[in-house]
């Protein structure tokens, strides 16, 4: 079977790490038809639109996207393309697994955390205006519908994947209405899942608790902004932003992307770490039902990490982005093949 996927190479290191991921994906033997479009400033030059109609139509057709990071101007300019795409396709659940890889020096071994972030509202609604000169207002929108569906997503994931505990992270002591609603919805949904322990932590305390002892958490359930900040904090537990994948999931589609940004400081030098995008591709393969291929890539990636030398410099290796991909492909070629059914049994 051939899978149609919308490919957005992105800006900065995006094209380099995406090229590495596509080469690894194609080496699995799974057949892809890529529909490639740019978005953001590059797209504006060509189409006079930041998100071209052709890109929207492609995602409507394929329902699956693999996306590189896209730069967003700070303090002015166009709105975040990432946020726009998530809102446009109602990709309400941002799923970020945080797990160590072999031989990456970190302060904490054996971290296994799942972050579930609401992706469509909160302060990311982008409703800001100037009330009078010198006074601006930014609105935090929270709805019962969105709070309930993200909680349901988290509890369903926990049930299916035998996770034990969900902490809802909030600041309801200050934002009594908005974060209060988030907590009420989480508690209500949680009552339907008695086998999963439900707890609540205030976001600032959570930052300290995470750094003191990340093992006390299993799954973190959050609104948009807290999820964004805490994801980067948790990426540091397992070696940094170059390693952590994510999936944006909705009822009718999904877009897979790394947690990191465009890294302009290292763009175009063939030194960016492609692991985060490759791990995001793994999530995509599983979403497409290609469990055998996902298993193959995961094993090969871990093998390359175990050997060490063929990883990028940010994690102590000696290879460039493309050589790292070569090593993963070589490791896949030398691994024994397994069927989807065999993988499902493990
Ligand atoms: P960033 O993630 O691009 O970079 C932060 C630091 O991590 C930099 O030192 C960078 O070199 C390093 N880094 C990031 N990815 C790496 C990789 N794969 N390998 C090795 N090192 C890596 O964050 P920053 O600088 O805050 O944002 C830059 C731009 O990216 C901004 O325009 C921002 O809006 C955009 N961005 C886009 C995202 C997306 O498309 N989903 C997510 C986050 C930021």
Short mmCIF file of C-alpha atoms and ligand atoms in Angstrom, two decimals:
data_model
loop_
_atom_site.label_atom_id
_atom_site.label_comp_id
_atom_site.label_asym_id
_atom_site.label_seq_id
_atom_site.Cartn_x
_atom_site.Cartn_y
_atom_site.Cartn_z
CA UNK A 1 0.00 0.00 0.00
CA UNK A 2 1.18 3.50 -0.83
CA UNK A 3 0.67 6.29 1.71
CA UNK A 4 0.08 9.84 0.55
CA UNK A 5 1.73 12.27 2.97
CA UNK A 6 1.93 16.06 2.85
CA UNK A 7 5.53 17.09 3.41
CA UNK A 8 6.42 20.56 4.69
CA UNK A 9 10.23 20.91 4.76
CA UNK A 10 10.13 24.09 6.89
CA UNK A 11 12.80 26.73 7.51
CA UNK A 12 16.33 26.82 8.95
CA UNK A 13 17.46 23.26 9.72
CA UNK A 14 14.03 21.96 8.57
CA UNK A 15 15.02 20.91 5.02
CA UNK A 16 18.20 19.14 6.26
CA UNK A 17 16.57 17.11 9.02
CA UNK A 18 13.49 16.38 6.90
CA UNK A 19 15.69 15.09 4.04
CA UNK A 20 17.33 12.72 6.52
CA UNK A 21 13.93 11.53 7.81
CA UNK A 22 12.51 10.98 4.32
CA UNK A 23 15.56 8.91 3.33
CA UNK A 24 15.14 6.75 6.44
CA UNK A 25 11.39 6.36 5.83
CA UNK A 26 11.93 5.33 2.21
CA UNK A 27 14.59 2.82 3.23
CA UNK A 28 11.98 0.93 5.30
CA UNK A 29 10.39 -0.31 2.07
CA UNK A 30 7.05 1.36 2.89
CA UNK A 31 5.80 3.22 -0.20
CA UNK A 32 5.10 6.94 0.14
CA UNK A 33 3.78 9.54 -2.24
CA UNK A 34 5.01 12.89 -0.95
CA UNK A 35 3.08 16.06 -1.70
CA UNK A 36 5.63 18.74 -0.87
CA UNK A 37 4.72 22.34 -0.03
CA UNK A 38 6.42 25.16 1.78
CA UNK A 39 4.67 27.41 4.34
CA UNK A 40 5.59 30.66 6.09
CA UNK A 41 7.88 33.35 4.72
CA UNK A 42 9.18 31.17 1.83
CA UNK A 43 5.65 30.33 0.69
CA UNK A 44 4.68 34.00 0.81
CA UNK A 45 7.35 34.86 -1.75
CA UNK A 46 5.97 32.26 -4.17
CA UNK A 47 2.20 32.20 -3.51
CA UNK A 48 1.58 35.51 -1.65
CA UNK A 49 0.04 33.41 1.10
CA UNK A 50 1.70 32.17 4.29
CA UNK A 51 -0.27 28.93 4.12
CA UNK A 52 -0.90 28.30 0.41
CA UNK A 53 -4.33 26.98 -0.65
CA UNK A 54 -2.53 24.07 -2.33
CA UNK A 55 -1.06 23.04 1.02
CA UNK A 56 -4.45 23.17 2.75
CA UNK A 57 -6.00 21.12 -0.08
CA UNK A 58 -3.19 18.57 0.17
CA UNK A 59 -3.68 18.02 3.93
CA UNK A 60 -7.43 17.78 3.38
CA UNK A 61 -6.68 14.99 0.89
CA UNK A 62 -3.90 13.09 2.65
CA UNK A 63 -4.97 13.72 6.26
CA UNK A 64 -1.34 13.13 7.28
CA UNK A 65 1.49 15.64 7.37
CA UNK A 66 5.19 15.47 8.21
CA UNK A 67 6.38 18.94 8.99
CA UNK A 68 9.69 20.69 9.58
CA UNK A 69 9.94 23.69 11.92
CA UNK A 70 8.71 27.03 10.60
CA UNK A 71 10.04 30.36 11.84
CA UNK A 72 7.68 32.88 13.43
CA UNK A 73 8.63 36.57 13.66
CA UNK A 74 8.90 37.83 17.26
CA UNK A 75 6.77 40.75 18.47
CA UNK A 76 5.04 41.43 15.12
CA UNK A 77 4.67 40.02 11.58
CA UNK A 78 2.56 37.04 10.59
CA UNK A 79 0.97 34.62 13.06
CA UNK A 80 2.61 31.27 13.80
CA UNK A 81 2.04 28.88 10.89
CA UNK A 82 2.35 25.99 13.33
CA UNK A 83 -0.47 27.29 15.50
CA UNK A 84 -2.59 28.16 12.42
CA UNK A 85 -2.28 24.62 10.99
CA UNK A 86 -3.18 23.04 14.33
CA UNK A 87 -6.25 25.29 14.65
CA UNK A 88 -7.27 24.98 10.99
CA UNK A 89 -7.35 21.15 11.07
CA UNK A 90 -8.49 20.97 14.70
CA UNK A 91 -5.40 18.97 15.66
CA UNK A 92 -6.38 19.42 19.25
CA UNK A 93 -4.02 16.96 20.93
CA UNK A 94 -0.30 17.48 21.01
CA UNK A 95 1.39 14.26 22.05
CA UNK A 96 5.02 14.38 23.20
CA UNK A 97 6.69 11.25 24.55
CA UNK A 98 9.91 11.93 26.49
CA UNK A 99 12.20 8.91 26.61
CA UNK A 100 15.97 8.43 26.88
CA UNK A 101 18.05 7.03 24.06
CA UNK A 102 21.07 4.77 24.71
CA UNK A 103 24.42 6.44 25.43
CA UNK A 104 23.15 10.04 25.53
CA UNK A 105 24.65 11.58 28.68
CA UNK A 106 21.82 13.05 30.78
CA UNK A 107 21.19 13.85 34.41
CA UNK A 108 18.29 11.41 34.55
CA UNK A 109 18.36 7.86 33.09
CA UNK A 110 15.20 5.88 32.23
CA UNK A 111 12.81 8.82 31.92
CA UNK A 112 9.47 7.76 30.47
CA UNK A 113 7.06 10.69 30.49
CA UNK A 114 4.10 11.49 28.25
CA UNK A 115 3.07 15.12 27.74
CA UNK A 116 -0.41 15.82 26.43
CA UNK A 117 -0.90 19.47 25.49
CA UNK A 118 -4.12 21.14 24.35
CA UNK A 119 -3.31 22.60 20.98
CA UNK A 120 -6.10 24.87 19.81
CA UNK A 121 -6.90 27.51 22.43
CA UNK A 122 -5.70 29.13 25.69
CA UNK A 123 -3.44 32.12 25.16
CA UNK A 124 -2.58 30.73 21.72
CA UNK A 125 -5.97 31.89 20.45
CA UNK A 126 -3.93 34.94 19.44
CA UNK A 127 -6.69 37.39 20.37
CA UNK A 128 -4.74 40.48 21.33
CA UNK A 129 -5.54 44.14 20.99
CA UNK A 130 -4.48 47.55 22.18
CA UNK A 131 -7.10 48.92 24.57
CA UNK A 132 -5.60 52.41 24.67
CA UNK A 133 -2.03 53.39 23.75
CA UNK A 134 0.28 51.74 26.26
CA UNK A 135 -2.27 49.11 27.36
CA UNK A 136 -2.70 45.80 25.54
CA UNK A 137 -4.95 42.85 26.24
CA UNK A 138 -4.35 39.18 25.38
CA UNK A 139 -7.28 36.83 25.87
CA UNK A 140 -7.03 33.31 27.22
CA UNK A 141 -9.89 31.37 25.69
CA UNK A 142 -10.87 28.08 27.32
CA UNK A 143 -13.94 26.06 26.34
CA UNK A 144 -15.59 23.12 28.03
CA UNK A 145 -15.56 21.30 24.69
CA UNK A 146 -11.79 21.60 24.16
CA UNK A 147 -10.91 20.93 27.81
CA UNK A 148 -13.08 17.82 27.85
CA UNK A 149 -11.79 16.39 24.58
CA UNK A 150 -8.11 16.83 25.52
CA UNK A 151 -8.78 15.19 28.90
CA UNK A 152 -10.60 12.34 27.15
CA UNK A 153 -7.63 11.95 24.77
CA UNK A 154 -5.22 11.72 27.71
CA UNK A 155 -7.27 9.22 29.71
CA UNK A 156 -7.97 7.08 26.63
CA UNK A 157 -4.25 7.03 25.83
CA UNK A 158 -3.49 6.06 29.43
CA UNK A 159 -6.03 3.23 29.37
CA UNK A 160 -4.88 1.82 26.01
CA UNK A 161 -1.20 2.05 26.93
CA UNK A 162 -1.51 0.92 30.55
CA UNK A 163 -0.19 4.17 32.00
CA UNK A 164 -0.85 4.61 35.71
CA UNK A 165 -1.13 8.28 36.60
CA UNK A 166 -2.20 11.62 35.08
CA UNK A 167 -1.32 15.00 36.60
CA UNK A 168 -3.38 17.94 35.35
CA UNK A 169 -1.09 21.00 35.43
CA UNK A 170 -2.70 24.37 36.11
CA UNK A 171 -2.62 27.82 37.67
CA UNK A 172 -6.23 27.76 38.88
CA UNK A 173 -5.26 29.49 42.12
CA UNK A 174 -4.81 32.66 40.02
CA UNK A 175 -6.79 31.95 36.81
CA UNK A 176 -9.76 30.63 38.70
CA UNK A 177 -12.21 30.64 35.80
CA UNK A 178 -10.07 29.51 32.84
CA UNK A 179 -7.79 26.98 34.53
CA UNK A 180 -10.66 26.20 36.90
CA UNK A 181 -12.70 25.03 33.91
CA UNK A 182 -9.76 22.96 32.67
CA UNK A 183 -9.55 21.20 36.04
CA UNK A 184 -13.30 20.63 36.28
CA UNK A 185 -13.34 18.95 32.88
CA UNK A 186 -10.28 16.82 33.70
CA UNK A 187 -11.81 15.68 37.00
CA UNK A 188 -15.11 14.80 35.33
CA UNK A 189 -13.46 12.76 32.60
CA UNK A 190 -11.12 11.17 35.14
CA UNK A 191 -14.08 9.73 37.09
CA UNK A 192 -14.74 7.41 34.13
CA UNK A 193 -11.23 5.93 34.41
CA UNK A 194 -10.98 4.70 38.02
CA UNK A 195 -7.92 2.55 37.25
CA UNK A 196 -5.86 5.69 36.50
CA UNK A 197 -4.69 7.84 39.40
CA UNK A 198 -5.61 11.48 38.86
CA UNK A 199 -3.77 14.37 40.56
CA UNK A 200 -3.35 18.13 40.13
CA UNK A 201 -0.19 20.24 40.43
CA UNK A 202 0.30 23.98 40.05
CA UNK A 203 2.52 24.77 37.07
CA UNK A 204 5.33 26.64 38.84
CA UNK A 205 5.65 23.92 41.47
CA UNK A 206 5.58 21.35 38.66
CA UNK A 207 8.72 22.90 37.12
CA UNK A 208 10.57 22.52 40.40
CA UNK A 209 9.19 19.03 41.07
CA UNK A 210 10.20 17.90 37.58
CA UNK A 211 13.78 19.05 38.03
CA UNK A 212 13.98 17.54 41.55
CA UNK A 213 12.43 14.20 40.61
CA UNK A 214 10.90 13.62 37.16
CA UNK A 215 10.13 9.99 38.05
CA UNK A 216 7.19 11.05 40.23
CA UNK A 217 5.24 11.85 37.04
CA UNK A 218 3.82 9.47 34.45
CA UNK A 219 1.60 11.63 32.20
CA UNK A 220 1.20 15.42 32.25
CA UNK A 221 -2.03 16.92 30.94
CA UNK A 222 -1.89 20.63 30.16
CA UNK A 223 -3.37 23.61 28.40
CA UNK A 224 -1.46 25.13 25.51
CA UNK A 225 1.14 27.50 27.00
CA UNK A 226 2.14 25.34 29.98
CA UNK A 227 2.50 22.40 27.58
CA UNK A 228 4.80 24.39 25.32
CA UNK A 229 7.10 25.48 28.13
CA UNK A 230 7.16 22.21 30.04
CA UNK A 231 7.86 20.20 26.86
CA UNK A 232 11.13 22.08 26.35
CA UNK A 233 12.03 21.61 30.02
CA UNK A 234 11.37 17.87 29.75
CA UNK A 235 13.35 17.63 26.48
CA UNK A 236 16.41 18.55 28.55
CA UNK A 237 15.95 15.37 30.65
CA UNK A 238 16.71 13.17 27.66
CA UNK A 239 19.44 15.18 25.91
CA UNK A 240 17.78 18.24 24.41
CA UNK A 241 15.48 19.51 21.72
CA UNK A 242 17.19 17.59 18.92
CA UNK A 243 15.78 14.33 20.29
CA UNK A 244 12.12 14.83 21.16
CA UNK A 245 9.26 14.01 18.75
CA UNK A 246 5.67 15.15 18.67
CA UNK A 247 2.34 14.45 17.01
CA UNK A 248 -0.56 16.85 16.54
CA UNK A 249 -3.67 14.72 16.39
CA UNK A 250 -7.29 15.53 15.54
CA UNK A 251 -10.45 13.64 14.60
CA UNK A 252 -9.71 13.91 10.89
CA UNK A 253 -5.96 14.14 10.53
CA UNK A 254 -2.54 14.35 12.11
CA UNK A 255 0.67 16.32 11.59
CA UNK A 256 3.95 14.98 12.92
CA UNK A 257 6.84 17.31 13.77
CA UNK A 258 9.84 17.70 16.05
CA UNK A 259 9.50 19.78 19.21
CA UNK A 260 12.46 21.98 18.22
CA UNK A 261 12.39 25.13 16.09
CA UNK A 262 14.35 26.24 13.02
CA UNK A 263 17.67 26.55 14.94
CA UNK A 264 18.99 29.41 12.74
CA UNK A 265 22.32 29.29 14.61
CA UNK A 266 23.20 25.92 13.06
CA UNK A 267 21.16 25.94 9.81
CA UNK A 268 22.77 24.91 6.51
CA UNK A 269 25.86 23.35 8.16
CA UNK A 270 24.84 19.66 8.07
CA UNK A 271 25.24 19.47 11.86
CA UNK A 272 21.60 19.48 13.04
CA UNK A 273 20.42 16.37 14.81
CA UNK A 274 17.69 14.65 12.76
CA UNK A 275 16.62 12.34 15.63
CA UNK A 276 13.57 14.37 16.69
CA UNK A 277 12.14 14.35 13.16
CA UNK A 278 12.99 10.67 12.70
CA UNK A 279 11.26 9.82 16.00
CA UNK A 280 8.27 11.94 14.84
CA UNK A 281 8.30 9.85 11.64
CA UNK A 282 8.11 6.75 13.84
CA UNK A 283 4.94 8.11 15.42
CA UNK A 284 3.65 8.71 11.88
CA UNK A 285 4.46 5.15 10.79
CA UNK A 286 2.49 3.79 13.76
CA UNK A 287 -0.40 6.15 12.96
CA UNK A 288 -0.38 4.70 9.41
CA UNK A 289 -0.43 1.15 10.79
CA UNK A 290 3.15 0.45 9.62
CA UNK A 291 4.26 -1.10 12.91
CA UNK A 292 6.91 -3.34 11.39
CA UNK A 293 8.64 -0.41 9.68
CA UNK A 294 8.39 1.69 12.87
CA UNK A 295 9.97 -1.10 14.89
CA UNK A 296 12.75 -1.43 12.31
CA UNK A 297 13.59 2.29 12.40
CA UNK A 298 13.44 2.40 16.21
CA UNK A 299 15.82 -0.56 16.57
CA UNK A 300 18.23 0.89 13.99
CA UNK A 301 18.17 4.32 15.65
CA UNK A 302 18.94 2.78 19.04
CA UNK A 303 21.72 0.67 17.51
CA UNK A 304 23.36 3.81 16.06
CA UNK A 305 23.05 5.56 19.44
CA UNK A 306 24.62 2.56 21.18
CA UNK A 307 27.64 2.70 18.87
CA UNK A 308 27.88 6.47 19.42
CA UNK A 309 30.26 7.66 16.69
CA UNK A 310 27.66 8.13 13.93
CA UNK A 311 25.44 10.54 15.87
CA UNK A 312 25.70 14.33 15.59
CA UNK A 313 28.04 16.51 17.66
CA UNK A 314 25.33 17.95 19.95
CA UNK A 315 25.12 14.53 21.61
CA UNK A 316 28.79 13.64 21.50
CA UNK A 317 29.06 11.96 18.07
CA UNK A 318 31.22 12.86 15.08
CA UNK A 319 28.78 12.64 12.16
CA UNK A 320 26.90 15.22 10.13
CA UNK A 321 23.10 15.15 9.64
CA UNK A 322 23.26 13.13 6.40
CA UNK A 323 25.90 10.67 7.68
CA UNK A 324 23.69 10.04 10.73
CA UNK A 325 20.86 9.09 8.36
CA UNK A 326 23.27 6.85 6.38
CA UNK A 327 24.16 5.00 9.59
CA UNK A 328 20.49 4.41 10.49
CA UNK A 329 19.78 3.08 7.00
CA UNK A 330 22.81 0.78 7.18
CA UNK A 331 21.69 -0.50 10.60
CA UNK A 332 18.20 -1.20 9.21
CA UNK A 333 19.67 -3.18 6.33
CA UNK A 334 21.59 -5.44 8.69
CA UNK A 335 18.66 -6.10 11.11
CA UNK A 336 16.53 -9.26 10.71
CA UNK A 337 13.08 -8.55 9.20
CA UNK A 338 9.92 -8.98 11.33
CA UNK A 339 6.29 -8.95 10.28
CA UNK A 340 3.60 -6.54 11.51
CA UNK A 341 2.01 -9.46 13.42
CA UNK A 342 5.29 -10.33 15.17
CA UNK A 343 5.83 -6.71 16.15
CA UNK A 344 2.26 -6.43 17.47
CA UNK A 345 2.90 -9.42 19.76
CA UNK A 346 5.89 -7.72 21.46
P1 LIG B 1 15.09 26.28 18.47
O1 LIG B 1 14.46 24.98 18.87
O2 LIG B 1 15.15 26.55 17.02
O3 LIG B 1 16.60 26.31 19.03
C1 LIG B 1 16.93 26.29 20.42
C2 LIG B 1 18.35 25.74 20.60
O4 LIG B 1 18.34 24.32 20.37
C3 LIG B 1 19.35 26.33 19.60
O5 LIG B 1 20.59 26.48 20.24
C4 LIG B 1 19.46 25.27 18.52
O6 LIG B 1 20.71 25.23 17.85
C5 LIG B 1 19.23 23.96 19.33
N1 LIG B 1 18.58 22.96 18.48
C6 LIG B 1 17.28 22.94 18.09
N2 LIG B 1 17.04 21.90 17.29
C7 LIG B 1 18.21 21.22 17.17
C8 LIG B 1 18.60 20.05 16.46
N3 LIG B 1 17.74 19.35 15.71
N4 LIG B 1 19.88 19.65 16.55
C9 LIG B 1 20.77 20.32 17.31
N5 LIG B 1 20.46 21.43 18.01
C10 LIG B 1 19.19 21.88 17.93
O7 LIG B 1 14.32 27.42 19.25
P2 LIG B 1 14.30 29.01 19.04
O8 LIG B 1 15.68 29.49 18.76
O9 LIG B 1 13.56 29.51 20.20
O10 LIG B 1 13.36 29.26 17.76
C11 LIG B 1 13.85 29.52 16.45
C12 LIG B 1 12.66 29.67 15.50
O11 LIG B 1 11.93 28.44 15.41
C13 LIG B 1 11.66 30.76 15.91
O12 LIG B 1 11.27 31.46 14.74
C14 LIG B 1 10.47 29.97 16.43
O13 LIG B 1 9.25 30.63 16.24
C15 LIG B 1 10.54 28.70 15.57
N6 LIG B 1 9.92 27.54 16.20
C16 LIG B 1 9.14 26.74 15.40
C17 LIG B 1 8.57 25.60 15.91
C18 LIG B 1 7.75 24.74 15.01
O14 LIG B 1 7.75 24.93 13.79
N7 LIG B 1 6.98 23.79 15.53
C19 LIG B 1 8.75 25.22 17.33
C20 LIG B 1 9.62 26.11 18.06
C21 LIG B 1 10.16 27.24 17.50
#
